[in-house]
Short mmCIF file of C-alpha atoms in Angstrom, two decimals:
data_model
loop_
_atom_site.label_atom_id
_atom_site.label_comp_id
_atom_site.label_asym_id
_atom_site.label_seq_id
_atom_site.Cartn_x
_atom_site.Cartn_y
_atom_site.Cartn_z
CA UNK A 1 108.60 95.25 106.83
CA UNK A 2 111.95 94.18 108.52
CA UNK A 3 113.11 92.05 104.86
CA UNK A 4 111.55 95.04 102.35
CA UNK A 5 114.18 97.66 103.95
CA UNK A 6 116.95 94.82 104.24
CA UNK A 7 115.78 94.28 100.20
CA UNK A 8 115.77 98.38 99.66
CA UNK A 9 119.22 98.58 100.93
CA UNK A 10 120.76 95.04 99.20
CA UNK A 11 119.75 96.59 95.90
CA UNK A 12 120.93 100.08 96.04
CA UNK A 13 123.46 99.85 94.11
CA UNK A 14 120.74 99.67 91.10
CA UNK A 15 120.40 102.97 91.02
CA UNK A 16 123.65 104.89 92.68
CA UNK A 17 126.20 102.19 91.04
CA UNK A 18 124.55 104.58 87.88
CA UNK A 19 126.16 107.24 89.39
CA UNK A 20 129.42 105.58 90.55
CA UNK A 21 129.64 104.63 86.93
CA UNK A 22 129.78 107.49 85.53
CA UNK A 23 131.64 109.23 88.19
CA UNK A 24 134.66 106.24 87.95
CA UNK A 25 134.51 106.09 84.25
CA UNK A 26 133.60 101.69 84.25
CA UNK A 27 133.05 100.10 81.96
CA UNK A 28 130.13 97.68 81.74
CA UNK A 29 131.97 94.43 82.93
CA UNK A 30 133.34 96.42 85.86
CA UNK A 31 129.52 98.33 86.76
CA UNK A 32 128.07 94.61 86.60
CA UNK A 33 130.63 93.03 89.18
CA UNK A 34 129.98 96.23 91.34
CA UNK A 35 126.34 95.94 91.54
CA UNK A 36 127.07 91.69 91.78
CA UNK A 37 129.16 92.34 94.79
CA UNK A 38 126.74 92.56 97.06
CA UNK A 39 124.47 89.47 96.10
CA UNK A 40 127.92 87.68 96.65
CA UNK A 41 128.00 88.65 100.36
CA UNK A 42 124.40 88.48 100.93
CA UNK A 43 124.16 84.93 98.97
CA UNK A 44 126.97 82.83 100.51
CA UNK A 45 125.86 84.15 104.10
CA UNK A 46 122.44 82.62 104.05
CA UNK A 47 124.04 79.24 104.78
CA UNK A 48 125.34 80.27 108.02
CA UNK A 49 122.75 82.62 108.66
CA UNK A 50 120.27 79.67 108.22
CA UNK A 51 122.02 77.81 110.38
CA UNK A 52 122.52 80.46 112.97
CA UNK A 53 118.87 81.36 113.04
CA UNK A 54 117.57 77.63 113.55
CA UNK A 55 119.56 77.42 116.66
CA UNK A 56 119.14 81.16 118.26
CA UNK A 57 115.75 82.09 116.90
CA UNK A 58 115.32 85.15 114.42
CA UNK A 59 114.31 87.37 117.18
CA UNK A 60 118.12 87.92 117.65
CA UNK A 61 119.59 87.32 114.00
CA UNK A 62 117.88 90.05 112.01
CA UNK A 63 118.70 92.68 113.97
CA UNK A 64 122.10 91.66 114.91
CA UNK A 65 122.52 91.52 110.86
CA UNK A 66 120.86 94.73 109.98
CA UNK A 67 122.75 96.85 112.68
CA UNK A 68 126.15 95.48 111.00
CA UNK A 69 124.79 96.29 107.37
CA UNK A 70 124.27 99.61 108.30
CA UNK A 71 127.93 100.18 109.08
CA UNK A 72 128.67 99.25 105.84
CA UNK A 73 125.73 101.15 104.02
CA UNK A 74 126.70 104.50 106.27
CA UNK A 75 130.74 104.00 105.18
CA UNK A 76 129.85 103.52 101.49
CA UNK A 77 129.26 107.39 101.01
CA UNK A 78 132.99 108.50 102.07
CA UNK A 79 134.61 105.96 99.79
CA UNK A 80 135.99 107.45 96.36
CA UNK A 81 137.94 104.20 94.93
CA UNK A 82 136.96 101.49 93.05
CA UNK A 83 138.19 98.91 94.32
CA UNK A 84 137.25 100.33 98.07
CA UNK A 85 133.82 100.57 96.53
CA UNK A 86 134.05 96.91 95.74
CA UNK A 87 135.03 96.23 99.48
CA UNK A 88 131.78 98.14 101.01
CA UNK A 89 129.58 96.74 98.69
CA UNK A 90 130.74 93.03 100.23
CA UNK A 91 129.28 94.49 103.74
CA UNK A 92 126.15 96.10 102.24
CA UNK A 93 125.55 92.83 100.85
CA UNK A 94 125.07 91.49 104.34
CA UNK A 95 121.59 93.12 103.85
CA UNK A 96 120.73 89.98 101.89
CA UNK A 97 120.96 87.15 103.76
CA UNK A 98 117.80 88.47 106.24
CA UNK A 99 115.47 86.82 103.47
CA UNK A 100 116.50 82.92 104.81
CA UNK A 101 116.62 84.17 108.53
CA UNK A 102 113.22 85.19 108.24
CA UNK A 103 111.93 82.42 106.57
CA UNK A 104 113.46 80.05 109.07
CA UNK A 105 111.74 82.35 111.68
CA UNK A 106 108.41 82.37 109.97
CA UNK A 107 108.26 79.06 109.25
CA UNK A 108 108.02 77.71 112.74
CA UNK A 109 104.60 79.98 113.23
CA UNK A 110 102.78 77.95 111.20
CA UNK A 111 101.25 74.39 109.87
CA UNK A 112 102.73 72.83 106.65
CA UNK A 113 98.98 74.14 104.83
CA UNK A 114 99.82 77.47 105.75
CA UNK A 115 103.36 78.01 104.91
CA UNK A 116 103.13 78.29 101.23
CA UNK A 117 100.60 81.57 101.70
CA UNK A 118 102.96 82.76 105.05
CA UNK A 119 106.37 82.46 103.12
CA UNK A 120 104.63 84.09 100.08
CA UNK A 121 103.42 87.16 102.01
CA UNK A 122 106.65 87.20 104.19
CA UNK A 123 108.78 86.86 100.67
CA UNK A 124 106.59 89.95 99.31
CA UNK A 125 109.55 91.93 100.89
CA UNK A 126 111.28 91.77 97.97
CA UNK A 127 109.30 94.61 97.23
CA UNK A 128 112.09 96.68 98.33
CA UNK A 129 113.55 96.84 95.02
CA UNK A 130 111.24 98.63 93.71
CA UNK A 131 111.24 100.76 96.55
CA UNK A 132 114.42 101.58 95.83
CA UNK A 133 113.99 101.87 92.24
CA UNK A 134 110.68 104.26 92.46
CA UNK A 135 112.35 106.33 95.69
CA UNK A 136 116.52 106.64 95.44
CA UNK A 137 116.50 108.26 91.73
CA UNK A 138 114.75 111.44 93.11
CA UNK A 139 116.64 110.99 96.41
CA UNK A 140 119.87 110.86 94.14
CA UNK A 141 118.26 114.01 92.18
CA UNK A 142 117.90 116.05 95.89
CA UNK A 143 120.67 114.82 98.05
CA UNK A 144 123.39 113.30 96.45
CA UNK A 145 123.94 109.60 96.11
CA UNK A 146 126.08 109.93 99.31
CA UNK A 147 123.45 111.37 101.51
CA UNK A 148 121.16 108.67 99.97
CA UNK A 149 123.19 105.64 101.51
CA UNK A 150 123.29 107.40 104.69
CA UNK A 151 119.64 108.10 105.06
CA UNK A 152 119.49 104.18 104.00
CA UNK A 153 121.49 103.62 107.12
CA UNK A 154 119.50 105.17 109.18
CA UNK A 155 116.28 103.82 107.90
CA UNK A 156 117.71 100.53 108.75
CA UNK A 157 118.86 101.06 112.05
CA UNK A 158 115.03 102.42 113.20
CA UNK A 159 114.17 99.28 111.85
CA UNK A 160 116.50 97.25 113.76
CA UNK A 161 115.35 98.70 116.68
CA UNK A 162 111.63 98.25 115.84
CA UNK A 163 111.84 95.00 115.19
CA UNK A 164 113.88 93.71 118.23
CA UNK A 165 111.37 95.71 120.40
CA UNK A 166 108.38 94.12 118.45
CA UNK A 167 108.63 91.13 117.20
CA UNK A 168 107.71 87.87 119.38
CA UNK A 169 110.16 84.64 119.99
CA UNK A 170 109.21 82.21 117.91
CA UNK A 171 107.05 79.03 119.44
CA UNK A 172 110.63 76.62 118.94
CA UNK A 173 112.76 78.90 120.72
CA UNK A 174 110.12 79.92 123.08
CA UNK A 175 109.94 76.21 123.99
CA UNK A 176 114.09 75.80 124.14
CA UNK A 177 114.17 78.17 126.49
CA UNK A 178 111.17 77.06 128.92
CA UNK A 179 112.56 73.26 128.94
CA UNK A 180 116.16 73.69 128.49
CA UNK A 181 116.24 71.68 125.35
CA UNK A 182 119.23 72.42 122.88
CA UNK A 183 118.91 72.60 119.51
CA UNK A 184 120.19 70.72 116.69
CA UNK A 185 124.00 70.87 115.95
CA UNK A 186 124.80 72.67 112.93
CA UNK A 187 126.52 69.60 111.12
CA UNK A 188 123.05 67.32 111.94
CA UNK A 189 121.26 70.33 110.10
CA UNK A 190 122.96 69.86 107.06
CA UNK A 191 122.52 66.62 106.30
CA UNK A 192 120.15 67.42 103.98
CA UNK A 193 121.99 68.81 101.59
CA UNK A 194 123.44 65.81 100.65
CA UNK A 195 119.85 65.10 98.65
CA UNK A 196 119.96 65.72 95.27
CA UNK A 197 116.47 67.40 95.70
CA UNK A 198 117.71 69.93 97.61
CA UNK A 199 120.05 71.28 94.48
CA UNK A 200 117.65 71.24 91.87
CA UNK A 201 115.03 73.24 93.94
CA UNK A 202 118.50 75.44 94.46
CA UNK A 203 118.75 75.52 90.52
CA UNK A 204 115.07 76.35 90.08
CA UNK A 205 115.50 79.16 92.55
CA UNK A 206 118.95 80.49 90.23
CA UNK A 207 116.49 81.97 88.00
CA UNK A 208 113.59 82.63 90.16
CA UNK A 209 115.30 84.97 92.09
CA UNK A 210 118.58 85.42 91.02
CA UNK A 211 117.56 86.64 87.83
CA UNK A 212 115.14 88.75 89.69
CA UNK A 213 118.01 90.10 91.59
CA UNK A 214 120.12 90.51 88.38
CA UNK A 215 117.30 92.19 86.42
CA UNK A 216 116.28 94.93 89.05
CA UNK A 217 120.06 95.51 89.68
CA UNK A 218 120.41 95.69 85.63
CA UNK A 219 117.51 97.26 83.78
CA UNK A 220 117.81 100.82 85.53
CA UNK A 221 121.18 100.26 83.54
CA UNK A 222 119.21 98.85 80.07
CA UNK A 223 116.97 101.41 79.81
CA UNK A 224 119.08 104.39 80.64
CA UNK A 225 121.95 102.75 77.37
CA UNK A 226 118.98 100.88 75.39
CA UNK A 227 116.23 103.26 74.85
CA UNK A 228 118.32 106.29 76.47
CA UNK A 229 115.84 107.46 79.00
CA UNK A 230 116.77 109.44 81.91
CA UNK A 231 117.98 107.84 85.25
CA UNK A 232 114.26 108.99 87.17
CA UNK A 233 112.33 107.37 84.65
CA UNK A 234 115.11 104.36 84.09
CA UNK A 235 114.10 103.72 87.63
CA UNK A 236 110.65 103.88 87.37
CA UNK A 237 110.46 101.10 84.51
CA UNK A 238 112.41 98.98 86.31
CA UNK A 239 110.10 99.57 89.44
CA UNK A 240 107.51 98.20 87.47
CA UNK A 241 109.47 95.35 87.18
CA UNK A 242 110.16 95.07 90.52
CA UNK A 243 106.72 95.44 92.15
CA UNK A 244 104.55 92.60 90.78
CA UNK A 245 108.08 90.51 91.49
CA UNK A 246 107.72 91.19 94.79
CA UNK A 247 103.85 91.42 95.39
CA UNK A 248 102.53 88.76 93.99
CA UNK A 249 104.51 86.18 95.66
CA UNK A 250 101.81 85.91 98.45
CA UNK A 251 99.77 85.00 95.30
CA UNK A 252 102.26 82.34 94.30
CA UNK A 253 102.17 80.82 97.96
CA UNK A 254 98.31 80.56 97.96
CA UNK A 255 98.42 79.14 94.69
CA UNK A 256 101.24 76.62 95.91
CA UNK A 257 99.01 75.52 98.66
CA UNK A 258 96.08 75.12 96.41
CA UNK A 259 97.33 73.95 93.18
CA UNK A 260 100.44 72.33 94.20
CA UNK A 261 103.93 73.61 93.80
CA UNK A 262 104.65 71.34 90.89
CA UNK A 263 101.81 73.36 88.48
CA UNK A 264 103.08 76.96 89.53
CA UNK A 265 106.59 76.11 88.56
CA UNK A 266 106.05 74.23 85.25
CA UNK A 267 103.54 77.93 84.56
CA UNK A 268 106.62 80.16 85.62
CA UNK A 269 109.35 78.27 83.24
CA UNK A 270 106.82 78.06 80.56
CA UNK A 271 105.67 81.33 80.41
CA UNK A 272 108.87 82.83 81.10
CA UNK A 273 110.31 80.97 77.66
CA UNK A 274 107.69 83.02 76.01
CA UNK A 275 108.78 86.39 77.43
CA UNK A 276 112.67 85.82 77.21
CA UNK A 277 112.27 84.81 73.42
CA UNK A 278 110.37 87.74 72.79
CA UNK A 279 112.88 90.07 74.48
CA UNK A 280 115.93 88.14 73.39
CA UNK A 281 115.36 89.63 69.52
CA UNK A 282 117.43 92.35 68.98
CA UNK A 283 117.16 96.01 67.16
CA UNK A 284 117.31 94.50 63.72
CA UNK A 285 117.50 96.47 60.34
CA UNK A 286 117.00 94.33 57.26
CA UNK A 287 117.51 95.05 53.41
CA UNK A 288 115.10 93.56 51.06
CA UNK A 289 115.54 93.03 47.14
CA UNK A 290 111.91 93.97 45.72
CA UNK A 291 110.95 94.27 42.56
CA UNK A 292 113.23 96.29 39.78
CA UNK A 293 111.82 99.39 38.85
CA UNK A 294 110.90 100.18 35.32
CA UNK A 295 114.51 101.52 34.26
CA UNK A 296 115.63 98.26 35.63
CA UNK A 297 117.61 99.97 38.57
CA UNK A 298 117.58 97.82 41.63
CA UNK A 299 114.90 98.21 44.17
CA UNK A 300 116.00 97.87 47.98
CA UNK A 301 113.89 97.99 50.31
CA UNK A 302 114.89 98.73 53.90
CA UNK A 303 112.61 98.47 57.43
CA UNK A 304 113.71 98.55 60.51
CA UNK A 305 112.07 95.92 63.67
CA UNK A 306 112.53 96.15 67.33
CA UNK A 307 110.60 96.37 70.63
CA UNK A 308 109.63 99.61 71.33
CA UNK A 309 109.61 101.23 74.51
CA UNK A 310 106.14 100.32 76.41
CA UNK A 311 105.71 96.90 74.88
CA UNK A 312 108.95 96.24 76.45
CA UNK A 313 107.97 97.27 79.89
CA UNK A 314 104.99 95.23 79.42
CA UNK A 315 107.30 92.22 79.45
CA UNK A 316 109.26 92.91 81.85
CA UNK A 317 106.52 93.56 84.38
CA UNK A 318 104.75 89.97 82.91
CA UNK A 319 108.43 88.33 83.24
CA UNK A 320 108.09 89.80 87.12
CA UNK A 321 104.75 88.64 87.78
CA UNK A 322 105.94 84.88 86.74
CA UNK A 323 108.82 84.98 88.51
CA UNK A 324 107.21 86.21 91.89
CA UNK A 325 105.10 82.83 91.58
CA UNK A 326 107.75 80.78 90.96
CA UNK A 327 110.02 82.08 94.58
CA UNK A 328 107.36 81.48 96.33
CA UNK A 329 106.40 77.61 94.70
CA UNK A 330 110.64 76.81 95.39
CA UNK A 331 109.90 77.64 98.89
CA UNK A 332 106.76 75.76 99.22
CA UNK A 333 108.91 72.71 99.21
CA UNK A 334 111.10 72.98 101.84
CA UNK A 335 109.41 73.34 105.49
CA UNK A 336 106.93 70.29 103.28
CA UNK A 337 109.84 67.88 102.63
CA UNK A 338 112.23 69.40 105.27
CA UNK A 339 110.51 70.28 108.13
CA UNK A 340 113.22 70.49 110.92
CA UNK A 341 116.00 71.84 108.42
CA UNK A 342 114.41 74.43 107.03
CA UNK A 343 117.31 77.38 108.17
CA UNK A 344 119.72 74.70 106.37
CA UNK A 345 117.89 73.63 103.66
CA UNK A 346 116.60 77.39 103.24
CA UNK A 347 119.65 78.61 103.50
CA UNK A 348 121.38 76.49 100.60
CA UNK A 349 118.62 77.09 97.97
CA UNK A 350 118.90 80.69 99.23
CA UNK A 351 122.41 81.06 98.45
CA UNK A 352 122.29 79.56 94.88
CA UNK A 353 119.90 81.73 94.06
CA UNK A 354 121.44 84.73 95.34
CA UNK A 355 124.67 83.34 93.60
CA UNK A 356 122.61 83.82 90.59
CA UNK A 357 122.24 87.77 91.22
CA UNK A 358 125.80 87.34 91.70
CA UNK A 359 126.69 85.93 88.62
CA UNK A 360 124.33 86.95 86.41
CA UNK A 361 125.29 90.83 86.46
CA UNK A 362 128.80 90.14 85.49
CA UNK A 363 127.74 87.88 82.86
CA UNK A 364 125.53 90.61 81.47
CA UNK A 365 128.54 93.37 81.47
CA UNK A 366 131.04 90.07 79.80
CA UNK A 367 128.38 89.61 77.05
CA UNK A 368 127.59 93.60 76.73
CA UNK A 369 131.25 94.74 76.30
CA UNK A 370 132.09 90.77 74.14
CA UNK A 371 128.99 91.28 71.36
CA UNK A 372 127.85 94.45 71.87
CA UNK A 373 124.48 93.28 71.84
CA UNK A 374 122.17 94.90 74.24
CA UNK A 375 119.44 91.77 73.93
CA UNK A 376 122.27 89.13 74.11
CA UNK A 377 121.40 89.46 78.14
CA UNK A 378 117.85 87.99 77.79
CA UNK A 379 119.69 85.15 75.07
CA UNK A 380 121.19 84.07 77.97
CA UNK A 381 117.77 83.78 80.38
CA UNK A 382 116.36 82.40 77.69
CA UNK A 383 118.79 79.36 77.78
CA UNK A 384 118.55 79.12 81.42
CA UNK A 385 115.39 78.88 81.67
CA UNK A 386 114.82 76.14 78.87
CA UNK A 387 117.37 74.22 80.85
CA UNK A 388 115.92 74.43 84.38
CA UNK A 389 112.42 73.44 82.39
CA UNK A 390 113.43 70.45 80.66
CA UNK A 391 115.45 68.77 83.84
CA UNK A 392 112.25 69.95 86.16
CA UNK A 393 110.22 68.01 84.00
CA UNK A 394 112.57 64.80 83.41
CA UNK A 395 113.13 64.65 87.40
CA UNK A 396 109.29 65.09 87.80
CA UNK A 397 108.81 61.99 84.98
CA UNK A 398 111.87 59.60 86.66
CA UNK A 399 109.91 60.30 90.11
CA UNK A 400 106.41 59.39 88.63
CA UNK A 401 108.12 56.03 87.06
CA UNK A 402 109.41 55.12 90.66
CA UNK A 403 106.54 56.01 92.50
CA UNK A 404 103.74 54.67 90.00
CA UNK A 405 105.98 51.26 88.11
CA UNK A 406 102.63 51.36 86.06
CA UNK A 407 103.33 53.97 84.01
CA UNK A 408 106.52 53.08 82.43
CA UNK A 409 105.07 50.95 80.00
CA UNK A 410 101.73 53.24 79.71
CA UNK A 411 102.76 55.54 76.41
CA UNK A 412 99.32 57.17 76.49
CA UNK A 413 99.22 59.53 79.63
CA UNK A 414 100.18 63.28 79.12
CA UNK A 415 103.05 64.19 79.51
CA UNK A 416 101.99 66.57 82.56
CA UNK A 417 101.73 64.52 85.56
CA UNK A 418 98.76 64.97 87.86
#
């Protein structure tokens, strides 16, 4: 409950930086490094945060972090500048590093069996963007997009409160505190990071969920310029995105557990290719020479092709299913192959894949305002994820090789490991 209102609030600016927008005059470079802005703060902080939470429990972290994000949220509605917009949105974004100080909290409640199904249902927070996608357009529509980020504030200070007064100590720290033990320095926790491992589930996770990020931050923005549909049913679409990325990711733990983490993720890239190709074909209008007619004038023939409307927000709501999966098979990994660094190691892939909802909005508003192209975002997923497939699967092949010397001269096996 605690991570779905942090989520709410570290996406809000999905559906009032519409208003902002419009209000400021931006164009679409400037709109995509506001609504980035955020992902920055809340991506680069999960390091720390990580770090922070593996040595005084979570207990204490999330609400110390949500009662300073709702400073931030509660300022943003008397600022009337950019670039002071621009500075609150780097405190809002705060909201975003609760996802790796819960999952270093959760973590320690359960066996390494469990953890893919416990992460997954914990992760299902990310449902808050498409709370905020389904709820602020009609809150915008009734209050104001001020009174919106205030009633935010408040929504996360209750749960602040709640969850201090709730929640119970997790079995490490309960277990510092009854023998006095310290825990690990900060600098012995990060020696993982120094694995090479560590960075590619961090690259894996730039699309998983930094591409969810940058999608439920941007299509509010797609469908409103694309398909020009009003802001209440821009958000609604993009809700639909939102949801079954956020749901499902208890699904994509289970299936971890059972399956293997391996499977999930080669299902996510693959199917995800699909999707992104699909979307990635732009409003097209061609000219065909056909036949002459009987005076022997010219006959051109002209048809239009493009994705209409629903078939679109089919996609996107497939594209949000698969990606939901694959969050929750990235995390798998960790507490399995770091089991005492998992704030650290958490906290790393956490922040490269926030960096990705960083990066990927401005990239969208560069490429927007460059070609001109509204599908020219989705050209760019689509390239992403081909690369994170084909080194996933070339790592996967160089670790079989090592593990199994067999193999290497065996030219007959499928090219799927088991």
């Amino acid at each position: 409950m605690a991570f779905t209102v942090c989520f709410a609030v570290w996406t809000i600016f999905s559906i009032i930086g519409v208003k902002i927008k419009q209000e400021l005059g931006l164009s679409e470079t400037q709109f995509g490094l506001l609504v980035a802005t955020p992902v920055l703060t809340g991506s680069v902080s999960r390091i720390f945060l990580g770090v922070w939470t593996d040595q005084v429990g979570g207990r204490l972290m999330l609400p110390l972090q949500m009662l300073i994000t709702s400073i931030s949220v509660w300022l943003l509605a008397s600022v009337h500048t950019y670039t002071v917009f621009l500075m609150a949105a780097l405190g809002l974004g705060l909201a975003g590093g609760s996802f790796i100080i819960g999952i270093a909290y959760v973590s320690r409640f359960f066996e390494a069996e469990k953890q893919g199904t416990a992460l997954g249902i914990f992760g299902a927070g990310n449902v808050g963007a498409a709370v905020t996608n389904f709820a602020a357009p009609f809150l915008v529509l009734a209050y104001g997009w001020e009174d919106t980020a205030r009633i935010y504030a408040v929504v996360l200070i209750i749960m602040a409160v709640a969850f201090y007064l709730f929640a119970p100590t997790d079995p490490v720290r309960k277990m510092q505190k009854e023998t006095g033990a310290k825990p690990v320095s900060a600098l012995k926790q990060l020696e993982p990071l120094k694995n090479m491992q560590v960075w590619r589930f961090a690259t894996y996770y730039f699309f998983v969920f930094g591409g969810f990020v940058a999608f439920a931050s941007f299509l509010p923005r797609y469908y409103v310029g694309a398909y020009g549909v009003a802001l209440t049913s821009a958000g609604l679409f993009a809700g639909m995105y939102s949801l079954p990325g956020s749901i499902f990711r208890a699904l994509g733990g289970w299936m971890s557990d059972v399956w293997g983490a391996r499977h999930v993720m080669y299902l996510t890239f693959g199917v995800s290719l699909v999707l992104l190709f699909i979307m990635s074909y732009p409003e097209t209008t061609y000219i065909v020479e056909g036949i002459p007619h009987e005076d022997g004038t010219p006959n051109m023939i002209e048809f239009s092709f493009g994705i209409p409307l629903y078939v679109f927000v089919f996609l996107t709501v497939v594209l949000g299913f698969m990606m939901s999966l694959g969050k929750a098979a990235v995390y798998k990994h960790i507490p399995v192959y770091f089991p005492h660094n998992v704030g650290a190691v958490g906290g790393l892939v956490g922040m490269i894949g926030g960096l990705g909802g960083f990066v990927l909005p401005i990239a969208f508003g560069i490429l927007l305002d460059t070609f001109q192209v509204w599908s020219v975002v989705f050209m760019l997923m689509f390239v992403l994820v081909a690369v994170s497939l084909i080194w996933m699967h070339l790592a996967i092949r160089a670790m079989d090789r090592k593990n199994h010397p067999e193999l290497t001269k065996n030219t007959h096996l499928s090219d799927v490991p088991h």
